[in-house]
């Protein structure tokens, strides 16, 4: 799908040079005053651009699909179970996993800002932080799902989780049919970031998963 | 406050138009990367908490908040906090050089500790001072609010009844945390029916939200 920059709040992604200058000036000032160490900035960027991301969440989901004991622990105390895989820290201090079933589909939003489980999904995509998603996910979730190409059965119940507190919600998508006996590693490739926010379903065997790896 | 950030249920914001997942970069421009890192690094100075940071972004002309891109709002909030907490002076931010008399009573963490600080996070759990007033299954009503400060009670729930689905525990209460108060309040998860929020012709999906006890009152039967 081609990305149109005209009506989704991303029009500033090719910013006028004044914001680049404003940010550069602020950084220089903070470094010069000794309030910020450039090495700390590098560590922060390296962490969230390359280390913490949705592969963490895919690991959690695939393990929950493959290992019933882990799934039980995950549903009982997600923070603890996720930490046992080595994923913990900022914006993941209080995790809850909500499970999609034959009857119920879950969707996560933060209408007030951009709350998102960083430890398992990394930083949120631009659309998650945008006014169109934040405004309509709670009032017209089926319409929103349709915009992601996700059409659910009419009788399926939808639960929308509006993240107002420091609780962070992760969707456990349904395990696709035809994956019996698959290894955890192969299952991970079916778990998209979007399926863990709830705007899509997990990929099915045969769908192109190369892009996810 | 009902600011530009309180977007739940707002009409007319247009299509979502998501970028393809595998093609979307973490940051869309280098200045976004810098704003993100500067916000987290200055946050480590311990001069403000997460509610103060959110409130700094919310305290804007609502039209401007909506028009700004996400990281422009972060930059707005960051500059405001740096000025209000005395870490920068207006002249310095205006590019007129560094004031010699800046009083910097702050501890800048060793860069070696940055990864540990990020991995440690900060719990919002607090010592409860009283028993929870409401139980799972009980009907509650979200109070109308004229509060002008920071709150995490989205306006679309105010005056609407829901059912308590979980008593989460005692957590930092945003409305007072924004003033530096450390004490918490009991936090609940409450389930609302779409028809109660949006009317009988709505999709009628269930909406679940975390709300603190001071936002709630008994909802009758």
Coordinates of C-alpha atoms in Angstrom, one line a residue:
Chain A
X1 CA 0.0 0.0 0.0
X2 CA 1.6 3.3 -1.0
X3 CA 1.9 5.7 1.8
X4 CA 0.2 9.0 1.3
X5 CA 1.7 11.9 3.4
X6 CA -1.2 14.3 3.0
X7 CA -3.8 13.5 5.6
X8 CA -2.5 11.4 8.4
X9 CA -0.5 13.8 10.5
X10 CA 2.9 12.6 9.1
X11 CA 3.2 15.7 6.9
X12 CA 6.0 16.9 9.2
X13 CA 8.2 13.9 8.6
X14 CA 10.0 16.0 6.0
X15 CA 10.4 18.8 8.3
X16 CA 11.1 22.4 7.6
X17 CA 14.7 23.1 8.5
X18 CA 13.7 25.2 11.4
X19 CA 12.7 22.2 13.5
X20 CA 16.0 20.5 12.7
X21 CA 17.9 23.6 13.7
X22 CA 15.7 24.0 16.9
X23 CA 16.5 20.5 17.9
X24 CA 20.2 20.8 17.1
X25 CA 20.4 24.0 19.1
X26 CA 18.7 22.4 22.1
X27 CA 21.0 19.3 22.0
X28 CA 24.1 21.5 21.8
X29 CA 22.9 23.6 24.7
X30 CA 22.1 20.6 26.9
X31 CA 25.4 18.9 26.2
X32 CA 27.4 22.1 26.7
X33 CA 25.7 22.7 30.1
X34 CA 26.5 19.1 31.1
X35 CA 22.9 18.2 31.5
X36 CA 23.1 15.4 28.9
X37 CA 25.9 13.1 28.0
X38 CA 26.3 12.2 24.3
X39 CA 27.1 8.6 25.2
X40 CA 23.8 8.4 27.0
X41 CA 21.9 9.7 23.9
X42 CA 23.7 7.0 21.8
X43 CA 22.7 4.3 24.2
X44 CA 19.0 5.4 24.2
X45 CA 18.9 5.5 20.4
X46 CA 20.7 2.2 20.0
X47 CA 18.3 0.5 22.5
X48 CA 15.1 1.6 20.9
X49 CA 16.2 1.6 17.3
X50 CA 17.9 -1.8 17.3
X51 CA 17.5 -3.8 20.4
X52 CA 14.0 -3.5 21.8
X53 CA 11.3 -4.2 19.2
X54 CA 8.4 -6.4 18.2
X55 CA 10.6 -9.5 17.8
X56 CA 10.5 -9.6 21.6
X57 CA 6.7 -9.8 21.6
X58 CA 6.7 -12.4 18.8
X59 CA 9.0 -14.5 21.0
X60 CA 6.5 -14.2 23.8
X61 CA 3.5 -15.1 21.6
X62 CA 5.2 -18.0 19.9
X63 CA 6.3 -19.4 23.2
X64 CA 2.7 -19.1 24.6
X65 CA 1.4 -21.0 21.5
X66 CA 3.9 -23.7 21.9
X67 CA 4.2 -24.1 25.6
X68 CA 1.0 -24.4 27.7
X69 CA 2.8 -23.9 31.0
X70 CA 4.3 -20.7 29.8
X71 CA 1.0 -19.5 28.5
X72 CA -0.6 -20.1 31.9
X73 CA 2.1 -18.1 33.6
X74 CA 1.8 -15.4 31.0
X75 CA -2.0 -15.0 31.5
X76 CA -1.6 -15.0 35.3
X77 CA 1.3 -12.5 35.5
X78 CA 2.6 -11.2 32.2
X79 CA 5.2 -8.9 33.7
X80 CA 6.8 -11.8 35.5
X81 CA 6.5 -14.3 32.6
X82 CA 7.9 -11.8 30.0
X83 CA 10.8 -10.9 32.4
X84 CA 11.7 -14.6 32.5
X85 CA 12.5 -14.3 28.8
X86 CA 14.7 -11.3 29.5
X87 CA 12.3 -8.5 28.5
X88 CA 11.8 -5.8 31.1
X89 CA 12.1 -2.1 31.6
X90 CA 10.6 1.2 30.8
X91 CA 7.0 1.1 29.5
X92 CA 6.7 -2.5 30.4
X93 CA 6.7 -2.4 34.2
X94 CA 3.0 -3.6 34.5
X95 CA 2.0 -5.9 31.6
X96 CA -1.3 -7.6 30.9
X97 CA -1.9 -10.0 28.1
X98 CA -5.3 -10.2 26.5
X99 CA -6.1 -13.3 24.6
X100 CA -8.0 -13.5 21.3
X101 CA -10.4 -16.5 21.1
X102 CA -13.1 -17.8 18.7
X103 CA -15.6 -15.5 20.4
X104 CA -13.6 -12.3 21.3
X105 CA -11.1 -10.1 19.5
X106 CA -9.0 -7.5 21.4
X107 CA -7.7 -4.2 20.2
X108 CA -5.3 -1.8 22.1
X109 CA -5.2 2.0 21.9
X110 CA -4.2 5.0 24.0
X111 CA -6.7 7.8 23.3
X112 CA -4.9 10.3 25.6
X113 CA -1.3 9.9 24.3
X114 CA 0.7 6.9 23.0
X115 CA 1.0 4.3 25.8
X116 CA 2.4 1.1 24.4
X117 CA 4.3 -1.9 25.7
X118 CA 7.8 -0.9 24.7
X119 CA 9.6 -3.9 26.2
X120 CA 7.8 -6.3 23.9
X121 CA 6.9 -4.1 20.9
X122 CA 9.5 -1.3 20.9
X123 CA 8.3 2.2 20.0
X124 CA 4.8 2.6 18.5
X125 CA 4.3 3.1 14.8
X126 CA 3.2 6.6 13.6
X127 CA -0.4 5.6 13.0
X128 CA -0.8 4.3 16.6
X129 CA 0.1 7.8 17.8
X130 CA -2.1 9.6 15.2
X131 CA -5.4 11.4 15.8
X132 CA -7.4 9.2 13.3
X133 CA -6.5 6.0 15.2
X134 CA -6.7 7.4 18.7
X135 CA -10.1 9.0 18.0
X136 CA -11.9 6.1 16.3
X137 CA -10.4 2.9 17.7
X138 CA -12.8 3.2 20.7
X139 CA -16.0 4.4 18.8
X140 CA -15.8 2.5 15.5
X141 CA -13.3 -0.4 16.0
X142 CA -14.7 -2.5 13.2
X143 CA -14.3 0.3 10.8
X144 CA -10.8 0.8 12.0
X145 CA -10.0 -2.9 11.6
X146 CA -11.3 -2.7 8.1
X147 CA -8.8 0.0 7.3
X148 CA -6.1 -2.6 8.1
X149 CA -7.8 -5.1 5.9
X150 CA -9.1 -7.1 8.9
X151 CA -12.7 -8.3 8.6
X152 CA -14.0 -10.2 11.5
X153 CA -17.2 -12.3 11.7
X154 CA -20.1 -10.1 12.5
X155 CA -20.9 -12.1 15.7
X156 CA -17.4 -11.8 17.1
X157 CA -17.2 -9.7 20.2
X158 CA -14.7 -6.8 20.1
X159 CA -12.9 -5.5 23.2
X160 CA -11.0 -2.3 23.0
X161 CA -8.5 -1.5 25.7
X162 CA -7.9 2.2 26.2
X163 CA -4.5 2.5 28.0
X164 CA -4.9 5.3 30.5
X165 CA -2.8 4.0 33.4
X166 CA 0.8 2.5 33.5
X167 CA -0.7 -0.9 32.7
X168 CA 0.5 -2.0 29.3
X169 CA -1.6 -4.3 27.1
X170 CA -0.4 -6.9 24.7
X171 CA -2.7 -9.0 22.5
X172 CA -2.2 -12.7 22.3
X173 CA -3.4 -13.5 18.7
X174 CA -5.0 -16.8 17.9
X175 CA -2.6 -19.4 16.7
X176 CA -3.1 -19.9 12.9
X177 CA -4.6 -23.2 11.8
X178 CA -2.2 -25.6 10.0
X179 CA 0.7 -24.9 12.3
X180 CA 0.6 -28.1 14.4
X181 CA 4.0 -29.3 15.3
X182 CA 5.7 -26.1 14.2
X183 CA 8.8 -25.0 16.1
X184 CA 8.7 -21.9 18.2
X185 CA 11.1 -20.2 15.8
X186 CA 8.9 -20.9 12.8
X187 CA 5.8 -19.7 14.7
X188 CA 7.5 -16.4 15.5
X189 CA 7.6 -15.5 11.8
X190 CA 3.8 -15.5 11.8
X191 CA 3.5 -13.0 14.7
X192 CA 3.3 -9.5 13.2
X193 CA 3.6 -6.4 15.4
X194 CA 0.1 -5.4 14.2
X195 CA -1.4 -8.7 15.4
X196 CA -0.1 -7.9 18.9
X197 CA -1.8 -4.5 18.9
X198 CA -4.9 -6.3 17.6
X199 CA -5.4 -4.5 14.3
X200 CA -4.6 -7.6 12.3
X201 CA -4.6 -11.4 12.8
X202 CA -1.5 -13.5 12.9
X203 CA -0.2 -14.5 9.5
X204 CA -1.2 -17.9 8.1
X205 CA 1.2 -20.5 6.8
X206 CA 2.0 -19.7 3.2
X207 CA 1.6 -15.9 3.6
X208 CA 4.9 -14.2 2.8
X209 CA 6.6 -13.9 6.1
X210 CA 10.0 -13.0 4.8
X211 CA 9.5 -9.3 5.4
X212 CA 9.0 -10.0 9.1
X213 CA 12.2 -11.8 9.7
Chain B
X1 CA -8.4 19.2 31.4
X2 CA -10.2 18.5 28.1
X3 CA -7.3 19.4 25.9
X4 CA -6.5 18.6 22.3
X5 CA -5.0 15.3 23.4
X6 CA -8.3 13.9 24.7
X7 CA -9.2 12.3 21.3
X8 CA -11.4 9.3 22.1
X9 CA -14.6 9.4 20.0
X10 CA -13.6 12.6 18.1
X11 CA -15.1 12.7 14.6
X12 CA -13.6 13.9 11.4
X13 CA -9.9 13.1 11.9
X14 CA -9.7 11.2 8.6
X15 CA -8.4 7.8 7.5
X16 CA -5.7 6.0 9.4
X17 CA -3.6 5.2 6.3
X18 CA -1.0 3.0 8.1
X19 CA 2.4 2.5 6.7
X20 CA 3.2 -1.1 5.8
X21 CA 4.6 -2.7 8.9
X22 CA 7.8 -4.0 7.4
X23 CA 8.6 -0.7 5.7
X24 CA 8.1 1.7 8.6
X25 CA 11.3 3.0 10.2
X26 CA 11.4 3.6 14.0
X27 CA 12.0 7.3 13.4
X28 CA 10.9 9.2 10.3
X29 CA 13.6 11.9 10.5
X30 CA 16.9 12.4 12.4
X31 CA 15.4 15.2 14.5
X32 CA 12.7 12.9 15.9
X33 CA 15.5 10.5 17.0
X34 CA 17.2 13.4 18.8
X35 CA 14.0 14.6 20.5
X36 CA 13.3 11.1 21.7
X37 CA 16.8 10.6 23.1
X38 CA 16.9 14.1 24.7
X39 CA 13.6 13.5 26.4
X40 CA 14.6 10.2 27.9
X41 CA 18.1 11.5 28.9
X42 CA 16.8 14.6 30.6
X43 CA 14.1 12.5 32.2
X44 CA 17.0 10.6 34.0
X45 CA 17.8 13.8 35.8
X46 CA 14.8 13.1 38.1
X47 CA 13.4 16.6 37.9
X48 CA 10.0 15.5 36.7
X49 CA 7.8 12.4 36.5
X50 CA 5.9 10.9 33.7
X51 CA 2.7 12.8 34.5
X52 CA 4.5 16.1 34.5
X53 CA 6.0 15.2 31.1
X54 CA 2.6 14.3 29.7
X55 CA 1.0 17.4 31.1
X56 CA 3.7 19.6 29.6
X57 CA 2.7 18.2 26.1
X58 CA -1.0 18.6 26.8
X59 CA -0.8 22.2 28.0
X60 CA -1.0 23.7 24.5
X61 CA -3.5 25.4 22.2
X62 CA -5.6 22.3 21.4
X63 CA -5.6 23.2 17.7
X64 CA -1.8 23.3 17.7
X65 CA -1.6 20.0 19.6
X66 CA -3.6 18.3 16.9
X67 CA -1.7 20.0 14.0
X68 CA 1.7 19.2 15.4
X69 CA 3.4 15.9 14.6
X70 CA 4.0 13.6 17.5
X71 CA 7.6 14.5 18.2
X72 CA 6.8 18.2 17.7
X73 CA 4.6 17.8 20.8
X74 CA 7.4 16.1 22.6
X75 CA 9.7 18.9 21.8
X76 CA 7.1 21.5 23.0
X77 CA 6.8 19.6 26.3
X78 CA 10.6 19.1 26.7
X79 CA 11.4 22.8 26.2
X80 CA 8.6 23.8 28.6
X81 CA 9.9 21.4 31.4
X82 CA 13.5 22.5 31.0
X83 CA 12.4 26.2 31.4
X84 CA 9.9 25.5 34.2
X85 CA 12.4 23.4 36.2
X86 CA 15.1 26.0 35.8
X87 CA 17.5 23.8 33.8
X88 CA 17.5 26.3 31.0
X89 CA 16.8 30.0 30.9
X90 CA 14.7 31.7 28.3
X91 CA 17.8 33.6 27.0
X92 CA 19.7 30.3 26.5
X93 CA 16.8 28.7 24.7
X94 CA 16.6 31.8 22.5
X95 CA 20.2 31.2 21.4
X96 CA 21.8 34.1 23.3
X97 CA 24.6 31.9 24.9
X98 CA 24.9 30.2 28.2
X99 CA 24.1 32.2 31.4
X100 CA 27.0 31.9 33.8
X101 CA 24.8 32.0 36.9
X102 CA 22.8 28.8 36.1
X103 CA 22.3 26.8 39.3
X104 CA 22.4 23.2 38.4
X105 CA 21.7 21.0 41.4
X106 CA 21.2 17.9 39.3
X107 CA 22.9 14.5 39.2
X108 CA 23.6 13.5 35.6
X109 CA 23.8 9.7 35.5
X110 CA 26.9 8.0 34.3
X111 CA 26.4 6.9 30.7
X112 CA 27.5 3.4 31.7
X113 CA 24.3 3.2 33.8
X114 CA 21.9 4.3 31.0
X115 CA 21.1 0.8 29.8
X116 CA 20.5 -0.3 33.3
X117 CA 18.2 2.6 34.0
X118 CA 16.2 1.8 30.8
X119 CA 16.0 -1.9 31.7
X120 CA 15.0 -1.2 35.3
X121 CA 12.0 1.0 34.5
X122 CA 9.9 2.5 37.4
X123 CA 7.0 0.9 39.0
X124 CA 3.8 2.9 39.5
X125 CA 2.6 0.8 42.4
X126 CA 2.1 2.5 45.7
X127 CA 1.4 1.4 49.2
X128 CA -2.5 1.3 49.6
X129 CA -3.9 3.6 52.3
X130 CA -7.4 2.1 52.3
X131 CA -9.4 -0.9 51.0
X132 CA -10.9 -0.7 47.6
X133 CA -14.4 0.8 47.6
X134 CA -15.6 -1.2 44.7
X135 CA -15.6 -4.9 43.8
X136 CA -15.4 -6.8 40.6
X137 CA -18.9 -6.9 39.0
X138 CA -20.1 -3.7 40.7
X139 CA -21.6 -0.9 38.6
X140 CA -19.8 2.4 38.8
X141 CA -20.4 5.9 37.4
X142 CA -17.5 8.0 36.1
X143 CA -17.8 11.5 37.7
X144 CA -18.1 14.5 35.5
X145 CA -14.9 16.6 35.9
X146 CA -14.2 20.3 35.6
X147 CA -10.6 19.8 36.6
X148 CA -8.3 22.1 34.7
X149 CA -5.1 20.2 35.6
X150 CA -3.8 16.9 34.4
X151 CA -6.1 13.9 34.5
X152 CA -6.2 10.4 32.9
X153 CA -10.0 10.2 32.9
X154 CA -10.8 10.5 29.2
X155 CA -13.8 12.8 28.7
X156 CA -15.8 10.2 26.7
X157 CA -16.4 8.1 29.9
X158 CA -17.5 10.9 32.1
X159 CA -21.1 10.6 33.2
X160 CA -21.3 7.0 31.8
X161 CA -21.8 3.8 33.8
X162 CA -19.6 0.7 33.5
X163 CA -18.9 -2.5 35.4
X164 CA -15.7 -3.1 37.4
X165 CA -13.8 -5.9 35.7
X166 CA -10.7 -5.9 37.8
X167 CA -9.3 -4.3 41.0
X168 CA -5.7 -3.8 39.8
X169 CA -4.2 -2.4 43.0
X170 CA -2.8 0.9 44.3
X171 CA -1.0 3.0 41.7
X172 CA 0.4 6.5 41.3
X173 CA -2.6 8.9 40.9
X174 CA -1.9 11.1 37.8
X175 CA -4.0 14.1 39.0
X176 CA -1.9 14.5 42.1
X177 CA 1.3 12.9 40.8
X178 CA 1.6 15.9 38.4
X179 CA 2.1 18.1 41.5
X180 CA 4.8 15.7 42.7
X181 CA 2.6 13.9 45.2
X182 CA 3.9 10.3 45.6
X183 CA 0.8 8.7 47.1
X184 CA -1.4 6.5 45.0
X185 CA -5.1 5.6 44.6
X186 CA -6.9 2.3 43.9
X187 CA -6.9 1.6 40.2
X188 CA -9.7 -0.4 38.5
X189 CA -10.3 -1.8 35.1
X190 CA -13.9 -0.9 34.1
X191 CA -15.8 -2.3 31.1
X192 CA -18.2 -0.1 29.2
X193 CA -20.8 -1.0 26.5
X194 CA -20.4 0.9 23.2
X195 CA -24.1 1.8 23.2
X196 CA -23.7 3.5 26.5
X197 CA -20.8 5.5 25.2
X198 CA -21.8 6.2 21.6
X199 CA -25.6 5.5 21.4
X200 CA -27.8 2.7 20.1
X201 CA -26.7 2.9 16.5
X202 CA -23.0 2.5 17.3
X203 CA -20.9 -0.7 16.7
X204 CA -21.5 -1.5 20.4
X205 CA -18.1 -2.9 21.0
X206 CA -16.9 -3.2 24.6
X207 CA -14.4 -0.6 25.8
X208 CA -12.2 -1.4 28.8
X209 CA -10.3 1.3 30.6
X210 CA -8.2 1.7 33.7
X211 CA -9.7 4.3 36.1
X212 CA -8.7 5.4 39.6
X213 CA -11.1 5.4 42.5
X214 CA -11.4 9.3 42.7
X215 CA -12.9 9.3 39.2
X216 CA -15.7 6.9 40.2
X217 CA -18.8 6.8 42.3
X218 CA -21.4 4.1 42.9
X219 CA -23.4 3.5 39.8
X220 CA -26.7 2.1 41.2
X221 CA -28.4 -0.9 39.7

